Short mmCIF file of C-alpha atoms and ligand atoms in Angstrom, two decimals:
data_model
loop_
_atom_site.label_atom_id
_atom_site.label_comp_id
_atom_site.label_asym_id
_atom_site.label_seq_id
_atom_site.Cartn_x
_atom_site.Cartn_y
_atom_site.Cartn_z
CA MET K 10 211.01 -46.74 -58.90
CA SER K 11 209.76 -50.37 -58.09
CA PRO K 12 209.12 -52.68 -61.72
CA ASP K 13 205.39 -52.62 -60.98
CA ALA K 14 205.55 -48.45 -61.53
CA LEU K 15 206.02 -49.44 -65.17
CA ARG K 16 202.50 -48.70 -66.36
CA LEU K 17 202.11 -50.23 -70.62
CA TRP K 18 199.46 -50.03 -72.76
CA ASP K 19 196.53 -52.13 -72.40
CA GLY K 20 196.57 -54.23 -75.72
CA PRO K 21 198.74 -55.36 -79.10
CA VAL K 22 201.57 -53.10 -79.79
CA LEU K 23 202.34 -52.75 -82.77
CA GLY K 24 205.81 -51.74 -83.56
CA ILE K 25 207.93 -49.86 -86.04
CA GLU K 26 212.05 -49.78 -86.39
CA THR K 27 213.21 -48.58 -89.70
CA SER K 28 215.71 -46.13 -88.52
CA CYS K 29 218.84 -47.76 -90.29
CA ASP K 30 218.79 -50.90 -92.23
CA GLU K 31 217.00 -52.72 -90.04
CA THR K 32 212.97 -53.49 -91.16
CA SER K 33 211.46 -54.52 -87.93
CA VAL K 34 208.19 -55.14 -86.79
CA ALA K 35 207.22 -56.73 -83.49
CA VAL K 36 203.40 -57.21 -81.86
CA LEU K 37 203.76 -56.78 -78.06
CA GLU K 38 201.17 -57.14 -75.20
CA GLY K 39 202.46 -56.34 -72.25
CA LEU K 40 205.81 -57.09 -71.68
CA SER K 41 205.55 -59.82 -73.55
CA VAL K 42 206.66 -60.43 -77.21
CA ARG K 43 204.32 -62.20 -79.57
CA ALA K 44 206.40 -61.38 -82.61
CA ASN K 45 209.70 -59.70 -83.49
CA VAL K 46 210.66 -60.05 -87.35
CA VAL K 47 214.11 -58.50 -88.41
CA SER K 48 214.21 -58.09 -92.33
CA SER K 49 218.17 -57.19 -92.35
CA GLN K 50 219.73 -55.27 -94.99
CA ALA K 51 222.89 -55.97 -94.52
CA LYS K 52 223.88 -58.08 -97.62
CA LEU K 53 222.55 -55.32 -99.83
CA HIS K 54 225.12 -52.78 -98.13
CA GLU K 55 227.47 -55.45 -98.21
CA GLN K 56 228.75 -54.37 -101.48
CA TRP K 57 229.14 -50.79 -100.94
CA GLY K 58 231.06 -51.72 -97.54
CA GLY K 59 228.79 -49.74 -95.41
CA ILE K 60 225.42 -47.97 -95.66
CA VAL K 61 224.17 -46.02 -98.96
CA PRO K 62 220.62 -44.30 -97.58
CA GLU K 63 219.33 -43.62 -100.93
CA ALA K 64 219.55 -47.79 -101.59
CA ALA K 65 217.97 -48.56 -97.50
CA SER K 66 214.85 -46.25 -97.66
CA ARG K 67 214.03 -48.73 -101.09
CA ALA K 68 214.07 -51.89 -99.32
CA HIS K 69 212.45 -51.03 -96.51
CA VAL K 70 209.84 -49.85 -98.35
CA GLU K 71 210.17 -53.36 -100.29
CA ALA K 72 210.80 -55.41 -96.63
CA PHE K 73 207.86 -53.78 -94.87
CA LEU K 74 204.93 -55.09 -95.82
CA PRO K 75 205.78 -58.80 -96.23
CA ALA K 76 207.67 -57.89 -92.39
CA MET K 77 203.99 -56.87 -91.10
CA GLU K 78 202.34 -59.67 -92.13
CA GLN K 79 204.75 -62.11 -91.12
CA ALA K 80 204.71 -60.27 -87.10
CA LEU K 81 200.64 -60.47 -86.82
CA SER K 82 200.74 -63.68 -88.66
CA GLU K 83 203.31 -64.88 -86.02
CA SER K 84 201.51 -63.61 -83.50
CA GLY K 85 198.41 -65.17 -84.92
CA MET K 86 196.54 -61.69 -84.82
CA ASN K 87 195.14 -59.64 -87.24
CA LEU K 88 195.66 -55.74 -88.18
CA SER K 89 192.38 -55.37 -86.03
CA ASP K 90 193.43 -56.66 -82.92
CA ILE K 91 196.24 -53.89 -83.08
CA THR K 92 195.16 -50.99 -80.85
CA ALA K 93 198.32 -48.62 -80.84
CA ILE K 94 201.32 -48.11 -83.17
CA SER K 95 204.36 -47.07 -81.85
CA VAL K 96 207.09 -46.47 -83.99
CA THR K 97 210.56 -44.64 -83.78
CA ASN K 98 210.70 -41.24 -85.83
CA ARG K 99 213.88 -40.10 -84.17
CA PRO K 100 217.61 -40.32 -84.98
CA GLY K 101 218.51 -41.78 -87.88
CA LEU K 102 218.59 -41.84 -91.56
CA VAL K 103 215.32 -39.20 -92.67
CA GLY K 104 214.74 -40.89 -94.93
CA ALA K 105 214.53 -44.75 -94.00
CA LEU K 106 212.61 -43.57 -90.50
CA ASN K 107 209.92 -42.17 -93.17
CA VAL K 108 208.89 -45.15 -94.34
CA GLY K 109 208.10 -46.93 -90.92
CA LEU K 110 206.81 -43.45 -89.69
CA THR K 111 205.08 -43.03 -92.65
CA ALA K 112 203.44 -46.81 -93.15
CA ALA K 113 202.61 -46.48 -89.40
CA LYS K 114 200.53 -42.55 -89.46
CA GLY K 115 198.36 -45.24 -93.15
CA LEU K 116 198.04 -48.00 -90.26
CA ALA K 117 197.17 -45.56 -87.06
CA TYR K 118 194.60 -43.69 -90.03
CA ALA K 119 193.25 -46.54 -90.60
CA LEU K 120 192.60 -48.74 -88.03
CA GLU K 121 191.66 -45.99 -86.12
CA VAL K 122 193.92 -46.21 -83.21
CA PRO K 123 196.86 -43.41 -81.52
CA PHE K 124 200.38 -44.36 -82.74
CA VAL K 125 203.36 -42.16 -81.03
CA ALA K 126 206.96 -41.89 -82.45
CA VAL K 127 209.87 -42.73 -79.86
CA HIS K 128 213.37 -42.12 -79.94
CA HIS K 129 215.71 -44.86 -81.19
CA LEU K 130 217.74 -44.70 -78.33
CA GLU K 131 214.81 -45.25 -75.76
CA GLY K 132 214.57 -48.82 -77.17
CA HIS K 133 217.54 -49.49 -76.63
CA LEU K 134 217.78 -48.11 -73.14
CA LEU K 135 214.43 -50.14 -72.12
CA SER K 136 215.33 -53.14 -74.01
CA PRO K 137 216.42 -55.22 -71.05
CA LEU K 138 212.86 -54.83 -69.46
CA LEU K 139 212.16 -57.15 -72.48
CA ASP K 140 213.90 -59.78 -70.24
CA ASP K 141 214.12 -58.41 -66.72
CA PRO K 142 210.71 -57.40 -65.85
CA ASP K 143 212.44 -56.80 -62.25
CA LEU K 144 215.02 -54.49 -63.66
CA ARG K 145 215.69 -51.86 -60.89
CA PHE K 146 216.10 -47.76 -60.91
CA PRO K 147 218.63 -46.09 -60.86
CA HIS K 148 220.90 -47.59 -62.88
CA VAL K 149 223.83 -47.14 -65.63
CA CYS K 150 223.12 -48.01 -69.09
CA LEU K 151 225.76 -48.64 -71.42
CA LEU K 152 224.47 -48.33 -74.68
CA VAL K 153 226.51 -49.30 -77.60
CA SER K 154 225.72 -49.33 -81.25
CA GLY K 155 227.08 -48.88 -85.21
CA GLY K 156 225.52 -45.14 -84.49
CA HIS K 157 226.15 -44.64 -80.47
CA THR K 158 228.24 -45.17 -78.05
CA GLU K 159 226.70 -43.53 -74.76
CA ILE K 160 226.84 -44.34 -70.43
CA VAL K 161 223.63 -43.12 -69.47
CA ARG K 162 221.76 -42.75 -65.59
CA LEU K 163 218.38 -43.97 -65.86
CA GLU K 164 216.20 -42.44 -62.92
CA GLY K 165 213.41 -44.67 -64.03
CA VAL K 166 211.39 -45.44 -67.16
CA GLY K 167 211.64 -41.60 -69.02
CA ALA K 168 214.32 -40.19 -67.12
CA TYR K 169 217.56 -40.55 -68.49
CA ARG K 170 220.91 -38.36 -68.18
CA LEU K 171 223.80 -38.42 -70.11
CA LEU K 172 226.67 -39.03 -68.12
CA ALA K 173 229.73 -39.44 -71.37
CA GLN K 174 230.00 -40.26 -74.62
CA THR K 175 232.62 -41.50 -77.40
CA ARG K 176 234.66 -38.03 -78.73
CA ASP K 177 234.76 -39.99 -82.02
CA ASP K 178 233.37 -43.11 -83.38
CA ALA K 179 230.87 -45.26 -81.88
CA ALA K 180 231.54 -49.02 -80.50
CA GLY K 181 230.11 -50.43 -83.02
CA GLU K 182 231.76 -48.35 -85.65
CA ALA K 183 235.04 -49.33 -84.76
CA PHE K 184 234.25 -53.09 -84.88
CA ASP K 185 233.00 -52.08 -88.71
CA LYS K 186 236.10 -49.87 -89.68
CA THR K 187 238.40 -51.95 -88.65
CA ALA K 188 236.74 -55.55 -90.02
CA ARG K 189 237.08 -53.77 -93.17
CA LEU K 190 240.32 -53.39 -93.03
CA LEU K 191 240.96 -56.66 -92.52
CA GLY K 192 238.82 -57.68 -95.24
CA LEU K 193 236.00 -59.03 -93.69
CA GLY K 194 232.07 -58.35 -94.58
CA TYR K 195 229.30 -55.55 -93.73
CA PRO K 196 228.81 -55.66 -90.39
CA GLY K 197 231.81 -56.33 -89.10
CA GLY K 198 230.89 -56.68 -85.54
CA ALA K 199 229.73 -60.12 -85.66
CA ALA K 200 232.63 -61.16 -88.16
CA ILE K 201 235.07 -60.18 -85.69
CA GLN K 202 233.71 -61.86 -82.23
CA GLU K 203 233.67 -65.52 -85.23
CA LEU K 204 237.11 -65.25 -86.30
CA ALA K 205 237.83 -64.34 -82.78
CA GLN K 206 236.86 -67.48 -81.70
CA GLY K 207 240.12 -69.32 -79.66
CA ALA K 208 242.29 -66.63 -81.04
CA ASN K 209 244.51 -65.28 -79.16
CA PRO K 210 243.82 -62.01 -77.76
CA GLU K 211 247.72 -60.03 -76.11
CA ARG K 212 249.17 -61.07 -79.68
CA TYR K 213 248.56 -57.49 -80.32
CA PRO K 214 248.53 -54.63 -78.39
CA LEU K 215 246.57 -51.59 -79.07
CA PRO K 216 245.34 -48.75 -77.47
CA VAL K 217 242.59 -47.97 -74.90
CA ALA K 218 241.80 -44.22 -75.83
CA LEU K 219 241.48 -41.61 -72.47
CA GLU K 220 242.19 -44.59 -70.42
CA LYS K 221 243.93 -42.49 -67.80
CA GLU K 222 241.81 -39.89 -68.11
CA GLU K 223 239.47 -38.40 -65.51
CA THR K 224 236.72 -38.82 -67.92
CA LEU K 225 233.75 -41.14 -68.66
CA ASP K 226 234.39 -40.81 -72.22
CA LEU K 227 235.17 -42.65 -74.92
CA SER K 228 237.61 -42.86 -78.58
CA PHE K 229 237.43 -44.86 -80.65
CA SER K 230 239.13 -42.92 -83.92
CA GLY K 231 242.81 -43.71 -82.85
CA LEU K 232 241.88 -47.72 -82.71
CA LYS K 233 241.20 -47.64 -86.26
CA THR K 234 244.65 -45.42 -87.33
CA ALA K 235 246.33 -48.57 -85.23
CA VAL K 236 244.79 -51.26 -86.49
CA LEU K 237 245.47 -49.59 -89.78
CA ARG K 238 248.99 -49.62 -88.99
CA LEU K 239 249.39 -53.14 -87.75
CA VAL K 240 247.62 -54.21 -91.53
CA GLU K 241 250.00 -51.97 -93.27
CA SER K 242 253.39 -53.25 -90.74
CA GLU K 243 252.47 -56.82 -91.15
CA GLY K 244 251.57 -57.59 -95.02
CA ALA K 245 250.42 -60.75 -95.51
CA SER K 246 251.72 -62.17 -92.35
CA LEU K 247 249.02 -60.65 -90.39
CA ASP K 248 247.21 -63.35 -88.17
CA LYS K 249 243.48 -62.64 -89.12
CA PRO K 250 242.76 -64.85 -86.35
CA ASP K 251 244.20 -62.74 -83.60
CA ALA K 252 244.02 -59.14 -85.26
CA ALA K 253 240.25 -59.91 -84.22
CA ALA K 254 240.46 -61.01 -81.08
CA SER K 255 243.19 -58.20 -80.60
CA ILE K 256 241.08 -55.63 -81.56
CA GLN K 257 237.85 -57.18 -79.93
CA HIS K 258 239.52 -56.96 -76.65
CA ALA K 259 240.92 -53.48 -76.91
CA ILE K 260 236.97 -52.65 -77.94
CA ALA K 261 236.11 -54.81 -74.98
CA ARG K 262 238.75 -52.99 -72.84
CA ALA K 263 237.67 -49.94 -73.32
CA LEU K 264 233.73 -50.43 -72.20
CA VAL K 265 234.14 -51.89 -68.90
CA LEU K 266 236.56 -49.55 -68.20
CA ARG K 267 234.12 -46.81 -68.21
CA GLY K 268 231.39 -49.40 -67.77
CA MET K 269 232.43 -49.87 -64.34
CA GLN K 270 233.89 -46.21 -63.30
CA ALA K 271 230.52 -45.37 -64.32
CA THR K 272 228.69 -47.47 -62.34
CA GLU K 273 230.99 -46.48 -59.22
CA ARG K 274 230.98 -42.72 -59.46
CA GLU K 275 227.32 -43.00 -59.57
CA GLY K 276 226.89 -44.42 -56.68
CA VAL K 277 224.87 -47.45 -58.10
CA ASP K 278 224.93 -51.35 -57.38
CA CYS K 279 223.44 -52.53 -61.55
CA LEU K 280 224.66 -51.74 -65.46
CA THR K 281 222.73 -52.77 -67.88
CA LEU K 282 224.51 -53.22 -71.76
CA ALA K 283 222.08 -52.19 -74.81
CA GLY K 284 222.63 -51.75 -78.27
CA GLY K 285 223.80 -53.44 -81.04
CA VAL K 286 227.72 -54.27 -79.53
CA ALA K 287 225.76 -55.69 -76.68
CA ALA K 288 225.69 -58.82 -78.62
CA ASN K 289 229.37 -59.45 -78.01
CA GLU K 290 229.83 -62.33 -76.24
CA ARG K 291 233.00 -61.43 -74.89
CA LEU K 292 232.47 -58.05 -73.66
CA ARG K 293 228.81 -59.61 -72.14
CA GLN K 294 230.73 -62.32 -70.34
CA SER K 295 233.45 -59.24 -68.73
CA LEU K 296 231.20 -56.79 -67.22
CA ALA K 297 229.09 -59.61 -66.21
CA LYS K 298 232.85 -60.69 -64.40
CA GLU K 299 233.36 -58.07 -62.86
CA CYS K 300 229.99 -56.73 -61.87
CA GLU K 301 229.90 -60.14 -60.04
CA ARG K 302 233.28 -58.78 -57.69
CA ARG K 303 231.82 -55.63 -57.10
CA GLY K 304 228.87 -57.42 -56.03
CA TRP K 305 226.21 -55.46 -58.85
CA ARG K 306 223.58 -56.99 -60.85
CA PHE K 307 224.67 -57.01 -64.50
CA ARG K 308 221.41 -57.35 -67.40
CA THR K 309 221.44 -57.52 -71.17
CA PRO K 310 218.73 -58.58 -73.34
CA ARG K 311 219.39 -61.72 -75.50
CA ALA K 312 221.39 -60.85 -79.03
CA GLU K 313 217.71 -60.35 -80.62
CA TYR K 314 216.83 -57.22 -78.45
CA CYS K 315 220.43 -55.59 -78.50
CA THR K 316 220.85 -54.67 -82.32
CA ASP K 317 217.71 -53.54 -83.70
CA ASN K 318 214.26 -54.38 -83.43
CA ALA K 319 210.94 -53.61 -83.45
CA ALA K 320 210.07 -55.17 -80.02
CA MET K 321 212.39 -52.41 -78.14
CA ILE K 322 210.57 -49.45 -80.31
CA ALA K 323 207.48 -50.97 -78.84
CA LEU K 324 208.10 -51.30 -75.44
CA ALA K 325 209.48 -47.62 -75.19
CA GLY K 326 205.75 -46.76 -77.30
CA SER K 327 203.72 -48.43 -74.77
CA TRP K 328 204.52 -47.07 -71.58
CA ARG K 329 204.10 -43.70 -73.34
CA LEU K 330 200.89 -44.82 -75.05
CA ALA K 331 199.45 -45.52 -71.35
CA ALA K 332 201.06 -42.30 -69.91
CA GLY K 333 198.76 -40.53 -72.34
CA GLN K 334 200.88 -39.58 -75.02
CA ARG K 335 200.14 -39.41 -78.68
CA SER K 336 201.46 -38.17 -82.14
CA GLY K 337 200.06 -36.51 -84.32
CA TRP K 338 200.20 -36.11 -88.77
CA GLU K 339 202.71 -33.82 -88.07
CA ALA K 340 205.12 -35.80 -86.68
CA GLU K 341 208.28 -35.96 -88.57
CA PRO K 342 211.67 -37.92 -88.89
CA GLU K 343 214.62 -36.37 -87.27
CA SER K 344 218.10 -37.66 -87.80
CA THR K 345 219.20 -36.17 -84.55
CA ALA K 346 218.09 -35.61 -81.50
CA PRO K 347 218.41 -35.65 -77.78
CA LEU K 348 217.63 -38.01 -75.12
CA PRO K 349 213.68 -37.84 -74.43
CA GLY K 350 212.60 -36.27 -71.13
CA PRO K 351 209.43 -37.52 -69.36
CA VAL K 352 205.86 -37.72 -71.14
CA GLU K 353 204.46 -34.09 -70.12
CA SER K 354 201.06 -34.00 -68.99
O1 KG4 G 23 221.87 -50.87 -82.95
P1 KG4 G 23 222.11 -51.68 -84.24
O2 KG4 G 23 221.35 -52.52 -84.51
O3 KG4 G 23 222.12 -50.64 -84.55
C1 KG4 G 23 222.43 -49.24 -84.10
O4 KG4 G 23 221.53 -48.45 -83.93
O5 KG4 G 23 223.70 -48.86 -84.88
O6 KG4 G 23 223.86 -51.65 -84.00
C2 KG4 G 23 224.41 -51.99 -85.19
C3 KG4 G 23 226.25 -52.25 -84.82
C4 KG4 G 23 227.41 -52.29 -85.97
O7 KG4 G 23 227.99 -51.71 -85.45
C5 KG4 G 23 227.44 -54.20 -85.31
O8 KG4 G 23 228.62 -54.00 -85.98
C6 KG4 G 23 227.25 -53.70 -84.05
O9 KG4 G 23 226.29 -53.71 -83.78
N1 KG4 G 23 227.22 -55.99 -83.81
C7 KG4 G 23 228.12 -56.34 -82.88
C8 KG4 G 23 227.69 -57.43 -82.83
N2 KG4 G 23 226.45 -58.14 -83.71
C9 KG4 G 23 226.03 -56.13 -84.12
N3 KG4 G 23 229.39 -55.95 -82.19
C10 KG4 G 23 229.93 -56.92 -81.78
N4 KG4 G 23 230.19 -57.72 -82.04
C11 KG4 G 23 228.49 -58.83 -81.96
N5 KG4 G 23 228.41 -59.71 -81.79
ZN1 ZN G 24 220.52 -49.12 -82.72
#
């Protein structure tokens, strides 16, 4: 598929994302992000060491209107300039999704504009396009977030094939759970990255699960157990920065290994990296280096478009709207859902 085959909605699209613990509202025009406001609930959930769904829903209700007002003000637009709405309705926390979905329906009704409910992972899969409109298809995407770790082949926009996934914890979950074992805050990925700076990643050898097996699947639950054992056996003598660097190294090694194997097996020459864990500098650098060695393209968006954001949701909705897809008032939030297919005409 050539990039100019990517037809987008003609006019400003309001994107809404409330599937987990970020309330995000964006304004997208074509591929130009006019505003992408993200209000994170990380501080709220830190006290519990993880996301409490009921608290997340309430926080979305409080944060939504201020986030929308900020997005409109940053983009220099009024609500009346919005010509369509794209909102995440799956997968995610049902109560949290419902806040964004209900807001989208209310706005669509009041503004008399169409809305479309989209799959959160389609947003992540397409997010590299926000920084590289010339992104080529087919390619393989390593989609690594707090809730998902999937390897997907993209034949084109709307044509996705799941190649492999984690058998247990997601990569972001592995960062979050091991960070907790080290006594770091939530979410753990950024905290581990920061602590690992300048530390020795070889100090504590940690396992890469399924390393030698004939599969593209991943597994991170063994890492959590290994870190628990390490923390218990080292006690007060544990060097936390070295432990953080070793954890980051183990997760990155597993992801780089599978990323290379999947791209090779699929016979394509482009790999993308998306999802919250894609914000990890060590992972980005390792994948960039390995792809360069093989003469492949490597694309990953800026960190702001890796972690949950409404710009990627506006993008996923924009092409669906342009292709004629619309959602009706009966659209519901769904906690789980397979990857979406093409627009049916
Ligand atoms: O995509 P995302 O914002 O939400 C989900 O859809 O899950 O991903 C959140 C995950 C968290 O597990 C967080 O620890 C991880 O992304 N993360 C990172 C970094 N920044 C966020 N992991 C590693 N390094 C980072 N710099
Ligand atoms: Zn996400």
